[in-house]
PDB file of C-alpha atoms in Angstrom:
ATOM      1  CA  MET A1437    -123.105 -14.921 116.240  1.00  0.00           C
ATOM      2  CA  LYS A1438    -121.940 -14.738 112.621  1.00  0.00           C
ATOM      3  CA  PRO A1439    -118.282 -13.631 112.415  1.00  0.00           C
ATOM      4  CA  PHE A1440    -117.529 -10.155 111.088  1.00  0.00           C
ATOM      5  CA  TYR A1441    -115.050 -10.117 108.168  1.00  0.00           C
ATOM      6  CA  CYS A1442    -113.578  -7.171 106.361  1.00  0.00           C
ATOM      7  CA  TYR A1443    -111.850  -8.962 103.457  1.00  0.00           C
ATOM      8  CA  ARG A1444    -112.706  -7.646 100.007  1.00  0.00           C
ATOM      9  CA  PRO A1445    -114.520 -10.808  98.849  1.00  0.00           C
ATOM     10  CA  ILE A1446    -117.130 -10.437 101.604  1.00  0.00           C
ATOM     11  CA  ILE A1447    -117.061  -6.704 102.185  1.00  0.00           C
ATOM     12  CA  SER A1448    -120.863  -6.819 101.910  1.00  0.00           C
ATOM     13  CA  ASN A1449    -120.910  -8.243 105.444  1.00  0.00           C
ATOM     14  CA  CYS A1450    -119.880  -4.831 106.740  1.00  0.00           C
ATOM     15  CA  THR A1451    -122.728  -2.781 108.085  1.00  0.00           C
ATOM     16  CA  LYS A1452    -123.310   0.882 107.301  1.00  0.00           C
ATOM     17  CA  THR A1453    -121.956   1.896 110.660  1.00  0.00           C
ATOM     18  CA  SER A1454    -118.777  -0.146 110.161  1.00  0.00           C
ATOM     19  CA  THR A1455    -118.008   0.816 106.544  1.00  0.00           C
ATOM     20  CA  ARG A1456    -115.235   3.237 107.517  1.00  0.00           C
ATOM     21  CA  SER A1457    -113.545   0.696 109.784  1.00  0.00           C
ATOM     22  CA  CYS A1458    -113.875  -1.960 107.071  1.00  0.00           C
ATOM     23  CA  LYS A1459    -112.187   0.281 104.512  1.00  0.00           C
ATOM     24  CA  SER A1460    -109.431   1.013 106.968  1.00  0.00           C
ATOM     25  CA  ALA A1461    -109.000  -2.682 107.763  1.00  0.00           C
ATOM     26  CA  ASN A1462    -108.938  -3.570 104.084  1.00  0.00           C
ATOM     27  CA  GLY A1463    -106.245  -0.949 103.500  1.00  0.00           C
ATOM     28  CA  LEU A1464    -104.178  -2.343 106.313  1.00  0.00           C
ATOM     29  CA  MET A1465    -104.663  -5.850 104.952  1.00  0.00           C
ATOM     30  CA  LYS A1466    -103.446  -4.801 101.486  1.00  0.00           C
ATOM     31  CA  SER A1467    -100.385  -3.142 102.985  1.00  0.00           C
ATOM     32  CA  SER A1468     -99.644  -6.225 105.085  1.00  0.00           C
ATOM     33  CA  ILE A1469     -99.964  -8.522 102.077  1.00  0.00           C
ATOM     34  CA  MET A1470     -97.689  -6.325  99.973  1.00  0.00           C
ATOM     35  CA  ALA A1471     -95.123  -6.191 102.767  1.00  0.00           C
ATOM     36  CA  ALA A1472     -95.260  -9.985 103.123  1.00  0.00           C
ATOM     37  CA  VAL A1473     -94.762 -10.425  99.371  1.00  0.00           C
ATOM     38  CA  ILE A1474     -91.725  -8.106  99.422  1.00  0.00           C
ATOM     39  CA  VAL A1475     -90.218 -10.034 102.346  1.00  0.00           C
ATOM     40  CA  VAL A1476     -90.734 -13.368 100.571  1.00  0.00           C
ATOM     41  CA  LEU A1477     -89.202 -12.067  97.332  1.00  0.00           C
ATOM     42  CA  ALA A1478     -86.204 -10.689  99.202  1.00  0.00           C
ATOM     43  CA  ALA A1479     -85.726 -14.046 100.911  1.00  0.00           C
ATOM     44  CA  VAL A1480     -85.840 -15.853  97.561  1.00  0.00           C
ATOM     45  CA  VAL A1481     -83.259 -13.484  96.078  1.00  0.00           C
ATOM     46  CA  ASN A1482     -80.972 -13.997  99.063  1.00  0.00           C
ATOM     47  CA  LEU A1483     -81.364 -17.763  98.844  1.00  0.00           C
ATOM     48  CA  VAL A1484     -80.497 -17.773  95.143  1.00  0.00           C
ATOM     49  CA  SER A1485     -77.502 -15.543  95.805  1.00  0.00           C
ATOM     50  CA  ALA A1486     -76.299 -17.841  98.560  1.00  0.00           C
ATOM     51  CA  PHE A1487     -76.185 -20.780  96.166  1.00  0.00           C
ATOM     52  CA  ASP A1488     -74.952 -18.825  93.178  1.00  0.00           C
ATOM     53  CA  ILE A1489     -71.486 -20.238  92.369  1.00  0.00           C
ATOM     54  CA  THR A1490     -70.882 -17.977  89.404  1.00  0.00           C
ATOM     55  CA  ALA A1491     -68.795 -15.653  91.550  1.00  0.00           C
ATOM     56  CA  GLY A1492     -69.294 -12.467  89.619  1.00  0.00           C
ATOM     57  CA  GLY A1493     -67.412 -13.247  86.451  1.00  0.00           C
ATOM     58  CA  ASN A1494     -64.032 -12.022  87.582  1.00  0.00           C
ATOM     59  CA  VAL A1495     -61.024 -13.909  88.828  1.00  0.00           C
ATOM     60  CA  ASP A1496     -60.832 -12.272  92.258  1.00  0.00           C
ATOM     61  CA  GLU A1497     -64.375 -13.240  93.230  1.00  0.00           C
ATOM     62  CA  GLU A1498     -64.113 -16.669  91.624  1.00  0.00           C
ATOM     63  CA  ARG A1499     -60.962 -17.429  93.608  1.00  0.00           C
ATOM     64  CA  LYS A1500     -62.738 -16.798  96.924  1.00  0.00           C
ATOM     65  CA  LEU A1501     -65.387 -19.470  96.329  1.00  0.00           C
ATOM     66  CA  PHE A1502     -63.312 -22.612  96.401  1.00  0.00           C
ATOM     67  CA  ASN A1503     -61.362 -24.273  99.178  1.00  0.00           C
ATOM     68  CA  TYR A1504     -59.157 -26.553  97.112  1.00  0.00           C
ATOM     69  CA  GLY A1505     -57.475 -29.676  98.476  1.00  0.00           C
ATOM     70  CA  SER A1506     -53.761 -30.123  99.055  1.00  0.00           C
ATOM     71  CA  GLN A1507     -53.231 -31.566  95.554  1.00  0.00           C
ATOM     72  CA  PHE A1508     -53.666 -28.017  94.231  1.00  0.00           C
ATOM     73  CA  ASP A1509     -51.185 -26.388  96.632  1.00  0.00           C
ATOM     74  CA  GLU A1510     -48.539 -25.685  93.993  1.00  0.00           C
ATOM     75  CA  TYR A1511     -51.076 -24.227  91.558  1.00  0.00           C
ATOM     76  CA  ASN A1512     -52.713 -20.820  91.590  1.00  0.00           C
ATOM     77  CA  CYS A1513     -56.313 -21.961  91.221  1.00  0.00           C
ATOM     78  CA  ILE A1514     -58.637 -19.152  90.184  1.00  0.00           C
ATOM     79  CA  GLY A1515     -61.859 -21.185  90.039  1.00  0.00           C
ATOM     80  CA  GLU A1516     -63.768 -23.377  87.616  1.00  0.00           C
ATOM     81  CA  ARG A1517     -64.680 -20.628  85.138  1.00  0.00           C
ATOM     82  CA  TRP A1518     -62.795 -18.115  83.025  1.00  0.00           C
ATOM     83  CA  ASN A1519     -64.364 -15.046  81.483  1.00  0.00           C
ATOM     84  CA  HIS A1520     -63.811 -13.661  77.997  1.00  0.00           C
ATOM     85  CA  GLN A1521     -61.316 -10.850  77.492  1.00  0.00           C
ATOM     86  CA  THR A1522     -59.548 -11.642  80.747  1.00  0.00           C
ATOM     87  CA  PRO A1523     -55.802 -12.401  80.538  1.00  0.00           C
ATOM     88  CA  MET A1524     -54.667 -15.698  82.070  1.00  0.00           C
ATOM     89  CA  TYR A1525     -51.006 -15.319  82.950  1.00  0.00           C
ATOM     90  CA  ALA A1526     -48.323 -17.914  83.623  1.00  0.00           C
ATOM     91  CA  GLY A1527     -49.078 -19.849  86.791  1.00  0.00           C
ATOM     92  CA  GLU A1528     -52.852 -19.247  86.683  1.00  0.00           C
ATOM     93  CA  TYR A1529     -55.312 -22.121  86.270  1.00  0.00           C
ATOM     94  CA  MET A1530     -58.909 -23.130  86.209  1.00  0.00           C
ATOM     95  CA  CYS A1531     -59.197 -26.040  88.640  1.00  0.00           C
ATOM     96  CA  SER A1532     -62.142 -28.429  88.875  1.00  0.00           C
ATOM     97  CA  TYR A1533     -63.493 -28.358  92.402  1.00  0.00           C
ATOM     98  CA  LYS A1534     -64.837 -31.936  92.456  1.00  0.00           C
ATOM     99  CA  ASN A1535     -61.779 -33.680  91.046  1.00  0.00           C
ATOM    100  CA  SER A1536     -58.107 -33.050  90.365  1.00  0.00           C
ATOM    101  CA  TYR A1537     -58.054 -31.388  86.938  1.00  0.00           C
ATOM    102  CA  ILE A1538     -56.364 -28.155  85.962  1.00  0.00           C
ATOM    103  CA  TRP A1539     -56.405 -26.100  82.751  1.00  0.00           C
ATOM    104  CA  GLY A1540     -54.239 -23.049  82.289  1.00  0.00           C
ATOM    105  CA  MET A1541     -50.832 -21.493  81.764  1.00  0.00           C
ATOM    106  CA  ASN A1542     -47.839 -23.088  83.453  1.00  0.00           C
ATOM    107  CA  ASP A1543     -44.626 -21.296  84.368  1.00  0.00           C
ATOM    108  CA  LYS A1544     -43.103 -22.187  80.980  1.00  0.00           C
ATOM    109  CA  GLY A1545     -45.816 -20.264  79.168  1.00  0.00           C
ATOM    110  CA  GLN A1546     -47.499 -23.457  77.972  1.00  0.00           C
ATOM    111  CA  LEU A1547     -51.271 -23.804  77.830  1.00  0.00           C
ATOM    112  CA  ILE A1548     -52.028 -27.185  79.377  1.00  0.00           C
ATOM    113  CA  TRP A1549     -54.660 -29.568  80.743  1.00  0.00           C
ATOM    114  CA  LYS A1550     -53.580 -31.988  83.461  1.00  0.00           C
ATOM    115  CA  ASN A1551     -55.046 -34.730  85.630  1.00  0.00           C
ATOM    116  CA  LEU A1552     -53.266 -34.350  88.964  1.00  0.00           C
ATOM    117  CA  LYS A1553     -54.268 -37.836  90.116  1.00  0.00           C
ATOM    118  CA  ASN A1554     -52.555 -39.869  87.398  1.00  0.00           C
ATOM    119  CA  GLY A1555     -50.287 -37.264  85.798  1.00  0.00           C
ATOM    120  CA  ASP A1556     -51.946 -37.317  82.372  1.00  0.00           C
ATOM    121  CA  LYS A1557     -51.198 -34.093  80.550  1.00  0.00           C
ATOM    122  CA  TYR A1558     -52.110 -32.434  77.273  1.00  0.00           C
ATOM    123  CA  VAL A1559     -50.362 -29.365  75.845  1.00  0.00           C
ATOM    124  CA  TYR A1560     -52.432 -27.024  73.681  1.00  0.00           C
ATOM    125  CA  PHE A1561     -49.765 -24.392  73.185  1.00  0.00           C
ATOM    126  CA  ASN A1562     -46.139 -25.412  73.677  1.00  0.00           C
ATOM    127  CA  ASN A1563     -44.386 -22.013  73.587  1.00  0.00           C
ATOM    128  CA  SER A1564     -41.516 -23.602  71.698  1.00  0.00           C
ATOM    129  CA  ASP A1565     -39.957 -20.160  71.161  1.00  0.00           C
ATOM    130  CA  LYS A1566     -39.837 -19.716  74.949  1.00  0.00           C
ATOM    131  CA  LYS A1567     -41.337 -16.238  74.807  1.00  0.00           C
ATOM    132  CA  ASP A1568     -41.694 -14.372  78.088  1.00  0.00           C
ATOM    133  CA  GLY A1569     -44.915 -12.719  79.172  1.00  0.00           C
ATOM    134  CA  VAL A1570     -47.282 -14.757  77.015  1.00  0.00           C
ATOM    135  CA  TYR A1571     -50.842 -15.179  78.258  1.00  0.00           C
ATOM    136  CA  PHE A1572     -54.103 -16.884  77.324  1.00  0.00           C
ATOM    137  CA  TRP A1573     -57.053 -14.855  76.070  1.00  0.00           C
ATOM    138  CA  LEU A1574     -60.628 -15.903  75.254  1.00  0.00           C
ATOM    139  CA  SER A1575     -61.925 -13.393  72.727  1.00  0.00           C
ATOM    140  CA  ILE A1576     -65.486 -12.098  72.781  1.00  0.00           C
ATOM    141  CA  ASP A1577     -66.206 -13.982  69.541  1.00  0.00           C
ATOM    142  CA  GLY A1578     -65.174 -17.295  71.108  1.00  0.00           C
ATOM    143  CA  LYS A1579     -61.594 -17.729  69.874  1.00  0.00           C
ATOM    144  CA  LEU A1580     -58.862 -19.274  72.010  1.00  0.00           C
ATOM    145  CA  LYS A1581     -55.752 -17.106  71.786  1.00  0.00           C
ATOM    146  CA  ILE A1582     -52.244 -16.796  73.104  1.00  0.00           C
ATOM    147  CA  LYS A1583     -50.864 -13.266  73.112  1.00  0.00           C
ATOM    148  CA  ASP A1584     -47.386 -11.930  73.702  1.00  0.00           C
ATOM    149  CA  LYS A1585     -46.594  -9.237  76.250  1.00  0.00           C
ATOM    150  CA  SER A1586     -47.272  -6.566  73.611  1.00  0.00           C
ATOM    151  CA  GLY A1587     -50.799  -7.900  73.063  1.00  0.00           C
ATOM    152  CA  ASN A1588     -50.114  -9.444  69.662  1.00  0.00           C
ATOM    153  CA  THR A1589     -51.827 -12.763  68.908  1.00  0.00           C
ATOM    154  CA  ILE A1590     -49.225 -15.486  68.336  1.00  0.00           C
ATOM    155  CA  TRP A1591     -51.550 -18.535  68.474  1.00  0.00           C
ATOM    156  CA  GLN A1592     -55.244 -18.855  67.777  1.00  0.00           C
ATOM    157  CA  LYS A1593     -57.936 -21.526  67.489  1.00  0.00           C
ATOM    158  CA  LYS A1594     -61.549 -21.026  66.461  1.00  0.00           C
ATOM    159  CA  LEU A1595     -64.645 -23.212  66.444  1.00  0.00           C
ATOM    160  CA  LYS A1596     -64.343 -25.565  63.486  1.00  0.00           C
ATOM    161  CA  HIS A1597     -68.057 -26.315  63.070  1.00  0.00           C
ATOM    162  CA  TYR A1598     -69.367 -22.847  63.875  1.00  0.00           C
ATOM    163  CA  SER A1599     -66.999 -20.616  61.941  1.00  0.00           C
ATOM    164  CA  HIS A1600     -69.855 -19.335  59.748  1.00  0.00           C
ATOM    165  CA  ARG A1601     -72.094 -18.580  62.722  1.00  0.00           C
ATOM    166  CA  LYS A1602     -71.692 -15.536  64.899  1.00  0.00           C
ATOM    167  CA  ILE A1603     -70.704 -15.989  68.526  1.00  0.00           C
ATOM    168  CA  GLY A1604     -72.374 -13.228  70.474  1.00  0.00           C
ATOM    169  CA  TYR A1605     -72.053 -11.553  73.853  1.00  0.00           C
ATOM    170  CA  ARG A1606     -74.947 -12.262  76.173  1.00  0.00           C
ATOM    171  CA  LYS A1607     -75.655 -12.779  79.867  1.00  0.00           C
ATOM    172  CA  CYS A1608     -75.780 -16.535  80.447  1.00  0.00           C
ATOM    173  CA  LEU A1609     -75.827 -16.623  84.241  1.00  0.00           C
ATOM    174  CA  PRO A1610     -76.683 -13.882  86.730  1.00  0.00           C
ATOM    175  CA  LYS A1611     -73.048 -12.800  87.007  1.00  0.00           C
ATOM    176  CA  TRP A1612     -71.443 -14.438  83.991  1.00  0.00           C
ATOM    177  CA  ALA A1613     -71.683 -13.351  80.381  1.00  0.00           C
ATOM    178  CA  CYS A1614     -71.062 -15.649  77.434  1.00  0.00           C
ATOM    179  CA  PRO A1615     -68.651 -16.576  76.097  1.00  0.00           C
ATOM    180  CA  TYR A1616     -66.800 -18.092  79.044  1.00  0.00           C
ATOM    181  CA  LEU A1617     -64.942 -21.326  79.796  1.00  0.00           C
ATOM    182  CA  HIS A1618     -65.974 -23.828  82.464  1.00  0.00           C
ATOM    183  CA  LEU A1619     -63.762 -26.727  83.575  1.00  0.00           C
ATOM    184  CA  HIS A1620     -66.183 -29.454  84.664  1.00  0.00           C
ATOM    185  CA  GLY A1621     -65.616 -32.031  87.382  1.00  0.00           C
ATOM    186  CA  ASP A1622     -64.945 -34.725  84.785  1.00  0.00           C
ATOM    187  CA  GLY A1623     -62.053 -32.703  83.371  1.00  0.00           C
ATOM    188  CA  VAL A1624     -63.881 -31.480  80.270  1.00  0.00           C
ATOM    189  CA  ASN A1625     -63.367 -27.806  79.468  1.00  0.00           C
ATOM    190  CA  VAL A1626     -66.499 -26.329  77.941  1.00  0.00           C
ATOM    191  CA  LEU A1627     -67.007 -23.103  76.018  1.00  0.00           C
ATOM    192  CA  ASN A1628     -70.338 -21.581  76.986  1.00  0.00           C
ATOM    193  CA  ALA A1629     -71.454 -19.375  74.123  1.00  0.00           C
ATOM    194  CA  TYR A1630     -74.556 -17.950  72.510  1.00  0.00           C
ATOM    195  CA  VAL A1631     -74.699 -19.005  68.866  1.00  0.00           C
ATOM    196  CA  ARG A1632     -77.537 -17.468  66.861  1.00  0.00           C
ATOM    197  CA  GLY A1633     -79.514 -16.849  70.030  1.00  0.00           C
ATOM    198  CA  GLU A1634     -79.050 -20.316  71.532  1.00  0.00           C
ATOM    199  CA  TRP A1635     -76.900 -21.164  74.534  1.00  0.00           C
ATOM    200  CA  GLU A1636     -74.374 -23.814  73.490  1.00  0.00           C
ATOM    201  CA  GLU A1637     -72.003 -25.775  75.744  1.00  0.00           C
ATOM    202  CA  LEU A1638     -69.146 -26.885  73.520  1.00  0.00           C
ATOM    203  CA  ASN A1639     -66.350 -29.260  74.511  1.00  0.00           C
ATOM    204  CA  ILE A1640     -63.276 -27.408  73.292  1.00  0.00           C
ATOM    205  CA  ASP A1641     -61.461 -30.662  72.476  1.00  0.00           C
ATOM    206  CA  ASN A1642     -64.240 -31.618  70.051  1.00  0.00           C
ATOM    207  CA  HIS A1643     -65.123 -28.227  68.617  1.00  0.00           C
ATOM    208  CA  PHE A1644     -61.700 -26.628  68.191  1.00  0.00           C
ATOM    209  CA  ASN A1645     -58.721 -27.781  66.160  1.00  0.00           C
ATOM    210  CA  VAL A1646     -56.502 -28.144  69.232  1.00  0.00           C
TER     211      VAL A1646
END
């Protein structure tokens, strides 16, 4: 006996006496397919979220992601990224998860990069005046700044090759908006920024006069 199907492509197989049941079956089939699609999409979203290491673009959520090794014990590691318009105070650092690099403000108010394995260190801002309460600030137009406790800019560096091009605010990752800094596993600190509509990843040591 020829099988009886109620799928739309062969609805003609339904007899006159079974038309109502076919319509009902087709409706149930549509609902089942839609439900299955929703379940699959939800699973994909959850999977992406599970592997999303962007941490929400704020220091509290970024800090929770990483279980740093003992070499970082004396440093307050926030994460690998730093958002714009977020103050980085003395004793706070970006720390590369894969290797032993840090970038941030030490207790002397200096802005530094350091390789914890061999002790190599570079000072961006020396705080020679020994001012209290200074902090690092990445402006929304991509400038590296040091501000005093009153919020006044006392040190500033801007992109040397892009000074004539506008750095704009834009969502780069699901939970991170450009511009933001990212300390890579090789120790390179990169400014992620949208420049004239294009996402650029700029090594700050090459693109800033630092």
